Short mmCIF file of C-alpha atoms in Angstrom, two decimals:
data_model
loop_
_atom_site.label_atom_id
_atom_site.label_comp_id
_atom_site.label_asym_id
_atom_site.label_seq_id
_atom_site.Cartn_x
_atom_site.Cartn_y
_atom_site.Cartn_z
CA UNK A 1 0.00 0.00 0.00
CA UNK A 2 2.80 2.40 0.88
CA UNK A 3 4.51 1.74 -2.45
CA UNK A 4 1.23 2.30 -4.31
CA UNK A 5 0.82 5.67 -2.52
CA UNK A 6 4.33 6.68 -3.60
CA UNK A 7 3.56 5.68 -7.21
CA UNK A 8 0.32 7.73 -7.23
CA UNK A 9 2.14 10.73 -5.76
CA UNK A 10 4.85 10.49 -8.40
CA UNK A 11 2.16 10.27 -11.08
CA UNK A 12 0.64 13.55 -9.87
CA UNK A 13 4.03 15.29 -9.91
CA UNK A 14 4.77 13.91 -13.39
CA UNK A 15 1.36 15.18 -14.49
CA UNK A 16 2.29 18.71 -13.43
CA UNK A 17 5.70 18.46 -15.09
CA UNK A 18 4.28 17.21 -18.41
CA UNK A 19 1.05 19.18 -18.28
CA UNK A 20 -1.20 16.12 -18.14
CA UNK A 21 -4.17 17.47 -16.25
CA UNK A 22 -5.90 14.11 -15.95
CA UNK A 23 -3.22 12.94 -13.54
CA UNK A 24 -3.94 15.65 -10.96
CA UNK A 25 -7.59 16.36 -11.91
CA UNK A 26 -9.05 12.92 -12.77
CA UNK A 27 -12.55 14.30 -13.41
CA UNK A 28 -12.94 17.40 -15.62
CA UNK A 29 -14.26 20.29 -13.58
CA UNK A 30 -13.74 18.35 -10.35
CA UNK A 31 -11.27 18.94 -7.51
CA UNK A 32 -7.55 18.69 -8.25
CA UNK A 33 -4.60 17.47 -6.21
CA UNK A 34 -2.15 20.19 -5.21
CA UNK A 35 1.50 19.27 -6.04
CA UNK A 36 2.54 19.81 -2.42
CA UNK A 37 -0.15 17.33 -1.33
CA UNK A 38 1.38 14.76 -3.67
CA UNK A 39 4.85 15.48 -2.28
CA UNK A 40 3.59 14.98 1.29
CA UNK A 41 2.01 11.64 0.44
CA UNK A 42 5.21 10.53 -1.31
CA UNK A 43 7.10 11.33 1.88
CA UNK A 44 4.53 9.44 3.97
CA UNK A 45 4.67 6.43 1.66
CA UNK A 46 8.46 6.32 1.81
CA UNK A 47 8.31 6.67 5.58
CA UNK A 48 5.94 3.70 5.84
CA UNK A 49 8.24 1.64 3.60
CA UNK A 50 11.26 2.45 5.77
CA UNK A 51 9.57 1.99 9.13
CA UNK A 52 11.82 -0.43 11.05
CA UNK A 53 11.83 0.57 14.75
CA UNK A 54 14.42 -2.04 15.78
CA UNK A 55 16.71 -1.20 12.90
CA UNK A 56 18.01 2.05 11.43
CA UNK A 57 14.62 3.68 11.00
CA UNK A 58 15.43 7.28 11.83
CA UNK A 59 15.03 8.22 8.13
CA UNK A 60 11.44 6.98 8.37
CA UNK A 61 10.66 9.33 11.25
CA UNK A 62 12.46 12.19 9.47
CA UNK A 63 10.37 11.76 6.30
CA UNK A 64 7.14 11.59 8.30
CA UNK A 65 8.15 14.68 10.28
CA UNK A 66 8.89 16.60 7.07
CA UNK A 67 5.50 15.69 5.55
CA UNK A 68 3.69 16.65 8.75
CA UNK A 69 5.57 19.95 8.94
CA UNK A 70 4.58 20.91 5.38
CA UNK A 71 0.93 20.12 6.08
CA UNK A 72 1.05 21.97 9.42
CA UNK A 73 2.47 25.06 7.67
CA UNK A 74 -0.43 24.86 5.23
CA UNK A 75 -2.92 24.75 8.11
CA UNK A 76 -1.15 27.72 9.72
CA UNK A 77 -1.44 29.79 6.52
CA UNK A 78 -5.15 29.07 6.39
CA UNK A 79 -5.57 30.09 10.02
CA UNK A 80 -3.63 33.34 9.55
CA UNK A 81 -5.22 34.36 6.24
CA UNK A 82 -2.05 33.81 4.17
CA UNK A 83 -3.77 31.46 1.74
CA UNK A 84 -2.79 33.35 -1.41
CA UNK A 85 0.89 33.42 -0.46
CA UNK A 86 0.85 29.66 0.09
CA UNK A 87 -0.86 28.91 -3.21
CA UNK A 88 1.60 31.12 -5.10
CA UNK A 89 4.60 29.17 -3.76
CA UNK A 90 5.19 26.23 -6.05
CA UNK A 91 7.43 25.25 -8.96
CA UNK A 92 4.15 24.87 -10.84
CA UNK A 93 2.86 28.37 -10.05
CA UNK A 94 1.73 29.03 -13.63
CA UNK A 95 -0.44 25.93 -13.69
CA UNK A 96 -2.00 26.85 -10.34
CA UNK A 97 -2.64 30.42 -11.54
CA UNK A 98 -4.28 29.18 -14.72
CA UNK A 99 -6.56 26.92 -12.71
CA UNK A 100 -7.57 29.82 -10.47
CA UNK A 101 -8.23 32.06 -13.49
CA UNK A 102 -10.44 29.39 -15.04
CA UNK A 103 -12.52 29.18 -11.87
CA UNK A 104 -11.03 25.82 -10.93
CA UNK A 105 -8.56 26.63 -8.14
CA UNK A 106 -6.07 23.95 -7.14
CA UNK A 107 -5.88 24.13 -3.38
CA UNK A 108 -4.27 21.96 -0.75
CA UNK A 109 -7.41 21.81 1.35
CA UNK A 110 -7.85 21.58 5.09
CA UNK A 111 -9.04 17.96 4.98
CA UNK A 112 -5.92 16.78 3.15
CA UNK A 113 -3.68 18.76 5.51
CA UNK A 114 -5.32 17.26 8.61
CA UNK A 115 -5.03 13.77 7.17
CA UNK A 116 -1.32 14.23 6.38
CA UNK A 117 -0.55 15.57 9.86
CA UNK A 118 -2.35 12.67 11.56
CA UNK A 119 -0.60 10.08 9.40
CA UNK A 120 2.78 11.71 10.05
CA UNK A 121 2.16 11.58 13.80
CA UNK A 122 1.07 7.95 13.47
CA UNK A 123 4.28 6.95 11.67
CA UNK A 124 6.39 8.75 14.27
CA UNK A 125 4.51 6.84 16.99
CA UNK A 126 5.37 3.56 15.24
CA UNK A 127 9.00 4.62 15.43
CA UNK A 128 8.52 5.26 19.16
CA UNK A 129 7.06 1.75 19.56
CA UNK A 130 3.59 3.00 20.42
CA UNK A 131 1.54 0.99 17.90
CA UNK A 132 -1.85 1.45 19.60
CA UNK A 133 -1.58 5.26 19.58
CA UNK A 134 -0.34 5.06 15.99
CA UNK A 135 -3.44 3.09 15.08
CA UNK A 136 -5.63 5.73 16.70
CA UNK A 137 -3.96 8.41 14.55
CA UNK A 138 -4.44 6.34 11.40
CA UNK A 139 -8.13 5.73 12.14
CA UNK A 140 -8.61 9.45 12.80
CA UNK A 141 -6.85 10.23 9.51
CA UNK A 142 -9.32 7.97 7.72
CA UNK A 143 -12.31 10.12 8.63
CA UNK A 144 -11.80 13.04 6.17
CA UNK A 145 -11.70 10.73 3.12
CA UNK A 146 -14.45 8.63 4.69
CA UNK A 147 -16.74 11.67 4.71
CA UNK A 148 -15.98 12.18 1.01
CA UNK A 149 -16.61 8.53 0.10
CA UNK A 150 -19.85 8.32 2.07
CA UNK A 151 -21.01 11.64 0.63
CA UNK A 152 -20.26 10.45 -2.88
CA UNK A 153 -22.16 7.19 -2.34
CA UNK A 154 -25.13 9.08 -0.92
CA UNK A 155 -25.03 11.71 -3.66
CA UNK A 156 -24.48 14.67 -1.32
CA UNK A 157 -22.83 17.47 -3.31
CA UNK A 158 -21.31 19.25 -0.31
CA UNK A 159 -18.92 16.35 0.31
CA UNK A 160 -17.91 15.63 -3.27
CA UNK A 161 -15.48 18.51 -3.45
CA UNK A 162 -13.46 17.60 -0.40
CA UNK A 163 -10.85 15.52 -2.22
CA UNK A 164 -9.77 14.74 -5.73
CA UNK A 165 -9.64 11.10 -6.74
CA UNK A 166 -5.83 11.02 -6.51
CA UNK A 167 -5.77 12.62 -3.05
CA UNK A 168 -8.41 10.18 -1.88
CA UNK A 169 -6.45 7.23 -3.26
CA UNK A 170 -3.11 8.29 -1.77
CA UNK A 171 -4.65 9.05 1.61
CA UNK A 172 -6.51 5.73 1.79
CA UNK A 173 -3.38 3.78 0.83
CA UNK A 174 -1.29 5.56 3.47
CA UNK A 175 -3.94 4.87 6.13
CA UNK A 176 -3.88 1.20 5.17
CA UNK A 177 -0.07 1.13 5.32
CA UNK A 178 0.01 2.56 8.85
CA UNK A 179 -2.75 0.22 10.04
CA UNK A 180 -0.86 -2.70 8.52
CA UNK A 181 2.13 -1.83 10.68
CA UNK A 182 0.03 -1.79 13.85
CA UNK A 183 -2.62 -4.46 13.28
CA UNK A 184 -1.10 -6.76 15.91
CA UNK A 185 -2.34 -4.45 18.67
CA UNK A 186 -5.52 -2.58 19.57
CA UNK A 187 -9.02 -3.22 18.22
CA UNK A 188 -7.85 -4.45 14.82
CA UNK A 189 -6.22 -7.37 16.61
CA UNK A 190 -9.70 -8.61 17.54
CA UNK A 191 -10.86 -8.27 13.94
CA UNK A 192 -7.89 -10.29 12.68
CA UNK A 193 -8.26 -13.10 15.19
CA UNK A 194 -8.41 -16.47 13.44
CA UNK A 195 -10.61 -18.12 16.07
CA UNK A 196 -14.32 -17.89 16.74
CA UNK A 197 -13.86 -14.62 18.63
CA UNK A 198 -12.43 -12.93 15.54
CA UNK A 199 -15.17 -14.26 13.27
CA UNK A 200 -17.84 -13.03 15.68
CA UNK A 201 -16.22 -9.57 15.86
CA UNK A 202 -16.11 -9.31 12.07
CA UNK A 203 -19.73 -10.42 11.78
CA UNK A 204 -20.93 -7.82 14.28
CA UNK A 205 -18.96 -5.01 12.68
CA UNK A 206 -20.20 -5.83 9.17
CA UNK A 207 -23.79 -6.04 10.44
CA UNK A 208 -23.64 -2.66 12.23
CA UNK A 209 -21.91 -0.92 9.33
CA UNK A 210 -24.33 -2.42 6.81
CA UNK A 211 -27.40 -1.30 8.77
CA UNK A 212 -25.86 2.14 9.27
CA UNK A 213 -25.22 2.67 5.55
CA UNK A 214 -28.61 1.30 4.58
CA UNK A 215 -30.44 3.74 6.88
CA UNK A 216 -28.30 6.63 5.65
CA UNK A 217 -28.98 5.73 2.01
CA UNK A 218 -32.71 5.61 2.68
CA UNK A 219 -32.54 9.00 4.42
CA UNK A 220 -30.74 10.66 1.51
CA UNK A 221 -33.26 9.24 -0.99
CA UNK A 222 -36.37 10.29 0.96
CA UNK A 223 -36.69 13.84 -0.37
CA UNK A 224 -35.12 15.63 2.58
CA UNK A 225 -33.42 18.95 2.05
CA UNK A 226 -29.65 19.26 1.67
CA UNK A 227 -29.01 19.92 5.36
CA UNK A 228 -30.84 16.74 6.37
CA UNK A 229 -28.86 14.73 3.81
CA UNK A 230 -25.61 16.11 5.18
CA UNK A 231 -26.79 15.16 8.64
CA UNK A 232 -27.36 11.59 7.39
CA UNK A 233 -23.76 11.41 6.18
CA UNK A 234 -22.40 12.78 9.44
CA UNK A 235 -24.57 10.37 11.43
CA UNK A 236 -23.35 7.41 9.39
CA UNK A 237 -19.70 8.32 9.99
CA UNK A 238 -20.42 8.92 13.69
CA UNK A 239 -21.93 5.43 13.94
CA UNK A 240 -18.72 4.06 12.41
CA UNK A 241 -16.78 5.84 15.14
CA UNK A 242 -19.02 4.31 17.78
CA UNK A 243 -18.45 0.86 16.24
CA UNK A 244 -14.68 1.33 16.54
CA UNK A 245 -14.98 2.48 20.15
CA UNK A 246 -17.16 -0.50 21.06
CA UNK A 247 -14.78 -2.85 19.26
CA UNK A 248 -11.85 -1.42 21.19
CA UNK A 249 -13.74 -1.88 24.46
CA UNK A 250 -14.53 -5.49 23.52
CA UNK A 251 -10.88 -6.06 22.67
CA UNK A 252 -9.77 -4.76 26.07
CA UNK A 253 -12.29 -6.94 27.90
CA UNK A 254 -11.22 -10.05 25.97
CA UNK A 255 -7.49 -9.34 25.98
CA UNK A 256 -6.79 -11.66 28.92
CA UNK A 257 -8.64 -14.49 27.15
CA UNK A 258 -6.86 -13.86 23.86
CA UNK A 259 -3.49 -14.14 25.58
CA UNK A 260 -4.15 -17.63 26.93
CA UNK A 261 -1.71 -20.13 25.50
CA UNK A 262 -4.42 -22.61 24.55
CA UNK A 263 -6.50 -20.03 22.67
CA UNK A 264 -6.86 -20.46 18.93
CA UNK A 265 -5.91 -16.84 18.36
CA UNK A 266 -3.24 -16.36 15.70
CA UNK A 267 -1.92 -13.02 14.55
CA UNK A 268 -1.96 -13.14 10.74
CA UNK A 269 0.42 -10.18 10.42
CA UNK A 270 2.96 -12.01 12.61
CA UNK A 271 2.68 -15.16 10.50
CA UNK A 272 3.09 -13.15 7.30
CA UNK A 273 6.08 -11.32 8.78
CA UNK A 274 7.67 -14.62 9.82
CA UNK A 275 7.45 -15.87 6.24
CA UNK A 276 9.46 -12.85 5.06
CA UNK A 277 11.72 -12.49 8.09
CA UNK A 278 14.71 -14.40 6.71
CA UNK A 279 14.71 -12.54 3.39
CA UNK A 280 14.60 -9.26 5.33
CA UNK A 281 17.54 -10.24 7.52
CA UNK A 282 15.45 -10.24 10.72
CA UNK A 283 16.32 -13.82 11.70
CA UNK A 284 19.78 -14.25 13.19
CA UNK A 285 21.75 -16.56 15.46
CA UNK A 286 23.36 -15.96 18.83
CA UNK A 287 25.81 -18.29 20.48
CA UNK A 288 26.28 -19.30 24.12
CA UNK A 289 29.55 -21.01 25.07
CA UNK A 290 29.74 -24.30 26.96
CA UNK A 291 32.71 -24.88 29.27
CA UNK A 292 34.39 -27.86 30.85
CA UNK A 293 33.54 -27.52 34.53
CA UNK A 294 36.89 -28.98 35.61
CA UNK A 295 39.10 -26.29 34.01
CA UNK A 296 36.49 -23.91 32.45
CA UNK A 297 37.94 -24.39 29.00
CA UNK A 298 35.49 -23.55 26.20
CA UNK A 299 34.60 -26.89 24.59
CA UNK A 300 31.35 -26.12 22.79
CA UNK A 301 28.87 -23.50 21.64
CA UNK A 302 25.08 -23.68 21.41
CA UNK A 303 23.45 -21.84 18.51
CA UNK A 304 20.17 -20.10 19.40
CA UNK A 305 17.83 -18.51 16.85
CA UNK A 306 16.43 -15.01 17.38
CA UNK A 307 13.90 -12.84 15.51
CA UNK A 308 14.12 -9.06 15.55
CA UNK A 309 10.62 -7.99 14.46
CA UNK A 310 10.49 -4.50 12.89
CA UNK A 311 7.71 -3.37 15.25
CA UNK A 312 7.58 -5.78 18.20
CA UNK A 313 11.33 -5.96 18.69
CA UNK A 314 12.79 -9.29 19.79
CA UNK A 315 10.14 -12.00 19.55
CA UNK A 316 10.62 -14.90 21.94
CA UNK A 317 11.51 -18.26 20.33
CA UNK A 318 8.79 -19.74 22.55
CA UNK A 319 6.35 -17.71 20.45
CA UNK A 320 7.64 -17.86 16.89
CA UNK A 321 8.97 -21.45 16.85
CA UNK A 322 5.50 -22.96 17.58
CA UNK A 323 4.12 -20.52 15.00
CA UNK A 324 6.62 -21.80 12.43
CA UNK A 325 5.70 -25.39 13.28
CA UNK A 326 1.97 -24.70 12.99
CA UNK A 327 2.27 -23.03 9.58
CA UNK A 328 4.75 -25.33 7.88
CA UNK A 329 7.74 -22.98 8.12
CA UNK A 330 9.89 -24.96 10.55
CA UNK A 331 11.71 -27.15 8.02
CA UNK A 332 13.03 -24.25 5.96
CA UNK A 333 13.80 -22.22 9.09
CA UNK A 334 15.49 -25.17 10.79
CA UNK A 335 17.66 -26.02 7.77
CA UNK A 336 18.77 -22.39 7.53
CA UNK A 337 19.67 -22.34 11.25
CA UNK A 338 21.63 -25.59 10.90
CA UNK A 339 23.52 -24.40 7.81
CA UNK A 340 24.29 -20.98 9.29
CA UNK A 341 25.53 -22.51 12.56
CA UNK A 342 27.73 -25.05 10.75
CA UNK A 343 29.17 -22.37 8.47
CA UNK A 344 29.98 -20.16 11.43
CA UNK A 345 31.58 -23.02 13.38
CA UNK A 346 33.71 -23.94 10.36
CA UNK A 347 34.92 -20.33 10.10
CA UNK A 348 36.32 -20.60 13.65
CA UNK A 349 38.92 -23.17 12.58
CA UNK A 350 41.61 -20.50 12.46
CA UNK A 351 40.50 -18.69 15.60
CA UNK A 352 40.59 -19.18 19.36
CA UNK A 353 37.42 -21.26 19.04
CA UNK A 354 39.11 -23.76 16.75
CA UNK A 355 37.74 -27.26 17.14
CA UNK A 356 34.83 -26.44 19.48
CA UNK A 357 31.60 -28.38 18.98
CA UNK A 358 28.46 -26.60 17.76
CA UNK A 359 25.05 -27.59 19.20
CA UNK A 360 21.86 -26.94 17.23
CA UNK A 361 18.30 -27.50 18.46
CA UNK A 362 16.11 -29.63 16.18
CA UNK A 363 12.31 -29.58 16.09
CA UNK A 364 10.36 -32.87 16.22
CA UNK A 365 8.82 -31.91 12.86
CA UNK A 366 12.28 -31.67 11.32
CA UNK A 367 13.07 -35.19 12.52
CA UNK A 368 9.82 -36.41 10.95
CA UNK A 369 10.66 -34.87 7.56
CA UNK A 370 11.85 -37.37 4.92
CA UNK A 371 15.57 -37.25 4.18
CA UNK A 372 16.57 -35.36 7.32
CA UNK A 373 19.81 -37.34 7.79
CA UNK A 374 20.81 -36.72 4.16
CA UNK A 375 20.07 -33.01 4.55
CA UNK A 376 22.35 -32.83 7.60
CA UNK A 377 25.14 -34.57 5.72
CA UNK A 378 24.76 -32.22 2.72
CA UNK A 379 25.03 -29.18 4.99
CA UNK A 380 28.19 -30.58 6.59
CA UNK A 381 29.79 -31.08 3.20
CA UNK A 382 28.64 -27.68 1.98
CA UNK A 383 29.98 -25.77 4.99
CA UNK A 384 33.11 -27.88 5.50
CA UNK A 385 32.32 -28.64 9.15
CA UNK A 386 33.80 -31.84 10.53
CA UNK A 387 30.98 -34.25 11.34
CA UNK A 388 32.21 -35.01 14.86
CA UNK A 389 31.87 -31.32 15.80
CA UNK A 390 28.10 -31.22 15.21
CA UNK A 391 25.69 -31.92 18.09
CA UNK A 392 21.95 -32.08 17.40
CA UNK A 393 19.82 -31.35 20.45
CA UNK A 394 16.43 -33.05 20.68
CA UNK A 395 13.83 -33.27 23.42
CA UNK A 396 12.47 -36.47 24.94
CA UNK A 397 9.02 -35.69 23.52
CA UNK A 398 10.49 -35.81 19.99
CA UNK A 399 10.70 -39.60 20.27
CA UNK A 400 7.32 -40.32 21.82
CA UNK A 401 4.98 -40.23 18.83
CA UNK A 402 7.03 -42.53 16.59
CA UNK A 403 9.83 -43.76 18.74
CA UNK A 404 10.83 -46.68 16.53
CA UNK A 405 11.35 -44.48 13.47
CA UNK A 406 12.99 -41.80 15.62
CA UNK A 407 15.42 -44.28 17.13
CA UNK A 408 16.39 -45.50 13.65
CA UNK A 409 17.00 -41.93 12.50
CA UNK A 410 19.16 -41.05 15.51
CA UNK A 411 21.08 -44.28 15.12
CA UNK A 412 21.74 -43.46 11.47
CA UNK A 413 22.94 -39.96 12.37
CA UNK A 414 25.31 -41.35 14.99
CA UNK A 415 26.70 -43.87 12.52
CA UNK A 416 27.51 -40.94 10.26
CA UNK A 417 29.42 -39.28 13.08
CA UNK A 418 26.87 -36.74 14.34
CA UNK A 419 26.50 -36.46 18.12
CA UNK A 420 23.04 -36.40 19.75
CA UNK A 421 22.09 -34.58 22.95
CA UNK A 422 18.88 -35.01 24.95
CA UNK A 423 17.81 -31.46 25.78
CA UNK A 424 15.85 -30.25 28.82
CA UNK A 425 15.94 -33.64 30.50
CA UNK A 426 13.40 -33.95 33.29
CA UNK A 427 10.84 -31.49 31.90
CA UNK A 428 9.13 -33.83 29.43
CA UNK A 429 8.20 -37.48 29.74
CA UNK A 430 11.42 -38.33 31.59
CA UNK A 431 11.06 -42.05 31.00
CA UNK A 432 14.15 -44.00 32.05
CA UNK A 433 13.42 -46.50 29.27
CA UNK A 434 13.85 -43.73 26.70
CA UNK A 435 17.01 -42.63 28.46
CA UNK A 436 18.29 -46.20 28.26
CA UNK A 437 17.33 -46.84 24.64
CA UNK A 438 17.91 -43.45 22.96
CA UNK A 439 21.03 -43.53 20.76
CA UNK A 440 22.57 -40.33 22.12
CA UNK A 441 25.79 -39.00 23.62
CA UNK A 442 24.91 -36.03 25.86
CA UNK A 443 22.33 -35.46 28.56
CA UNK A 444 21.45 -31.83 29.28
CA UNK A 445 20.06 -31.08 32.74
CA UNK A 446 17.33 -28.46 32.55
CA UNK A 447 17.91 -25.14 34.30
CA UNK A 448 14.94 -25.82 36.61
CA UNK A 449 17.03 -28.49 38.37
CA UNK A 450 20.07 -26.20 38.58
CA UNK A 451 18.27 -23.16 39.94
CA UNK A 452 17.87 -24.42 43.53
CA UNK A 453 21.30 -25.95 44.08
CA UNK A 454 23.16 -25.89 46.32
CA UNK A 455 21.24 -25.33 49.54
CA UNK A 456 17.98 -27.15 48.85
CA UNK A 457 18.34 -30.85 49.76
CA UNK A 458 15.58 -32.05 47.44
CA UNK A 459 17.06 -30.24 44.44
CA UNK A 460 20.54 -31.51 45.28
CA UNK A 461 19.24 -35.08 45.49
CA UNK A 462 17.56 -34.85 42.10
CA UNK A 463 20.67 -33.35 40.50
CA UNK A 464 22.87 -36.09 41.97
CA UNK A 465 20.46 -38.78 40.76
CA UNK A 466 20.25 -37.42 37.22
CA UNK A 467 24.03 -37.15 36.93
CA UNK A 468 24.55 -40.62 38.42
CA UNK A 469 22.02 -42.28 36.08
CA UNK A 470 23.38 -40.43 33.05
CA UNK A 471 27.01 -41.27 33.83
CA UNK A 472 26.18 -44.95 34.43
CA UNK A 473 24.55 -45.09 30.97
CA UNK A 474 27.59 -43.54 29.33
CA UNK A 475 26.31 -39.99 28.78
CA UNK A 476 28.33 -36.82 29.10
CA UNK A 477 26.36 -34.48 31.36
CA UNK A 478 25.77 -30.82 30.47
CA UNK A 479 24.08 -28.45 32.95
CA UNK A 480 22.13 -25.44 31.68
CA UNK A 481 21.36 -22.19 33.47
CA UNK A 482 24.45 -21.90 35.70
CA UNK A 483 24.38 -18.40 37.14
CA UNK A 484 26.51 -18.55 40.31
CA UNK A 485 29.92 -19.86 41.29
CA UNK A 486 28.28 -21.98 44.00
CA UNK A 487 26.15 -23.78 41.41
CA UNK A 488 29.19 -24.46 39.24
CA UNK A 489 31.21 -25.80 42.17
CA UNK A 490 28.39 -28.08 43.30
CA UNK A 491 27.84 -29.50 39.79
CA UNK A 492 31.53 -30.16 39.42
CA UNK A 493 31.57 -31.92 42.77
CA UNK A 494 28.92 -34.41 41.57
CA UNK A 495 30.90 -35.11 38.37
CA UNK A 496 28.88 -33.04 35.91
CA UNK A 497 31.06 -32.64 32.79
CA UNK A 498 30.05 -29.36 31.14
CA UNK A 499 28.02 -26.28 31.87
CA UNK A 500 26.60 -23.16 30.29
CA UNK A 501 24.88 -20.12 31.70
CA UNK A 502 25.15 -16.45 32.54
CA UNK A 503 28.02 -17.17 34.95
CA UNK A 504 30.21 -17.64 31.92
CA UNK A 505 28.51 -15.64 29.17
CA UNK A 506 25.18 -14.52 27.81
CA UNK A 507 24.16 -15.57 24.28
CA UNK A 508 25.93 -13.25 21.83
CA UNK A 509 26.56 -12.67 18.14
CA UNK A 510 29.38 -14.58 16.44
CA UNK A 511 31.79 -11.63 16.39
CA UNK A 512 31.14 -10.84 20.05
CA UNK A 513 31.72 -14.49 20.97
CA UNK A 514 35.10 -14.51 19.21
CA UNK A 515 36.13 -11.32 21.04
CA UNK A 516 34.94 -12.80 24.34
CA UNK A 517 36.96 -15.97 23.73
CA UNK A 518 40.13 -13.98 22.90
CA UNK A 519 39.85 -11.87 26.04
CA UNK A 520 39.16 -14.97 28.13
CA UNK A 521 42.22 -16.72 26.67
CA UNK A 522 44.45 -13.75 27.45
CA UNK A 523 43.05 -13.48 30.98
CA UNK A 524 43.64 -17.18 31.66
CA UNK A 525 47.18 -16.94 30.29
CA UNK A 526 47.99 -13.91 32.43
CA UNK A 527 46.78 -15.61 35.62
CA UNK A 528 48.43 -18.97 34.93
CA UNK A 529 51.34 -20.03 37.23
CA UNK A 530 53.80 -20.13 34.32
CA UNK A 531 53.03 -16.53 33.38
CA UNK A 532 53.33 -15.37 36.98
CA UNK A 533 56.75 -17.05 37.37
CA UNK A 534 58.05 -15.24 34.30
#
């Protein structure tokens, strides 16, 4: 929509340059679009295209601010009686003068100016991460053209001259662009809900709007005078405003229900954004190091996927991974994550992280996809990563639905040299038979078992038992969520092999991880006994 608004604005400007009146006055004798109006809508359209709050989006706010300033100056000239001076200023002054002489003045009217200012404020609010207020501005900006459209449908002459066709088109497109950026919040969220609540909201809105327009049409065709017909238009638009207010109130009352995890509510804009996220560069990986608890040497890295949404900021993997699984996006996303992680690990061969293992989480749906083992092998060959350095992390629940097929797949991967880790042990089915039979190499203790040790006897007993069972079955034990030195010391004392957590490092980008590893290596070297003796 934003691009279409820019194209229409450029068409108006080209019409003035080439003298093609039909481009800025679509209907002979009707209202025309002022060139400055077209310029403002071009700026608004470009601003909407560039709106990326979590990325370098200051140009977006600057363009919106410029458009709003131009429209505000226009409103100021109208308020101070400087209308003639404003109309005279233009690179197309001759064309404007000829229109005025012919009794068809080309004016940047008050309605267009108000609409531009409201849209500019709305786009700036998107930049400030205030999508609900931005939506309010966009809805308010829709009312001037809405009056014109309703008046045209009803045949009320007083409203036909508010906007030219091009101004109406550009304004409507810009309103749609701003609403599209904010549809995940506010009353429009209720309208876009995929569940029964969303369908009911859409049905009620369509019913109220339909009845409203039908009554207004009857009123304007019943022989009333012009003032009564204008009143019918104003009443119809006022009813639309009431509908939006009631919808917003309903949304607020149902918001707690819509946020329940088991609700069927799905945000279509978020799904659509997820489909385009990789091509836009919004999906990226962060890496958290894993250390040997005995000497704290970095022996592995876990790759974690992140999504930087242009409006919502960082979206939790707990939200977008299930969304990707539900909409058939997980296989392509998962293969990209695996390839990117392997490529990055291979690039560390000449760095301080040379030889470290790379762990990648795998969805149960990826395991169920045909040819998964072959895909893993192709990625290893493509990226040049040694097979023994790759660790695929799966959850216990991945094996429950089709454990026989899953066991065969894991066994095949291990035969090819890939290591398998059971992730989040103890939070799923936690069956000891699965732990005994799963063809895997690593057992990862969930952070919920690490959080309360040492100091809580029950938690210590569980941690000791998990480590003892895992070690007796030949697993290497990895503890997640280590945040204190006391936790690390306790886990080492019960023969846990590796650990990761904020005590050592937060998840970070690849370049930051390499810098962290270099500084850590220098610090260890400086504090070593050999260095101190020298």
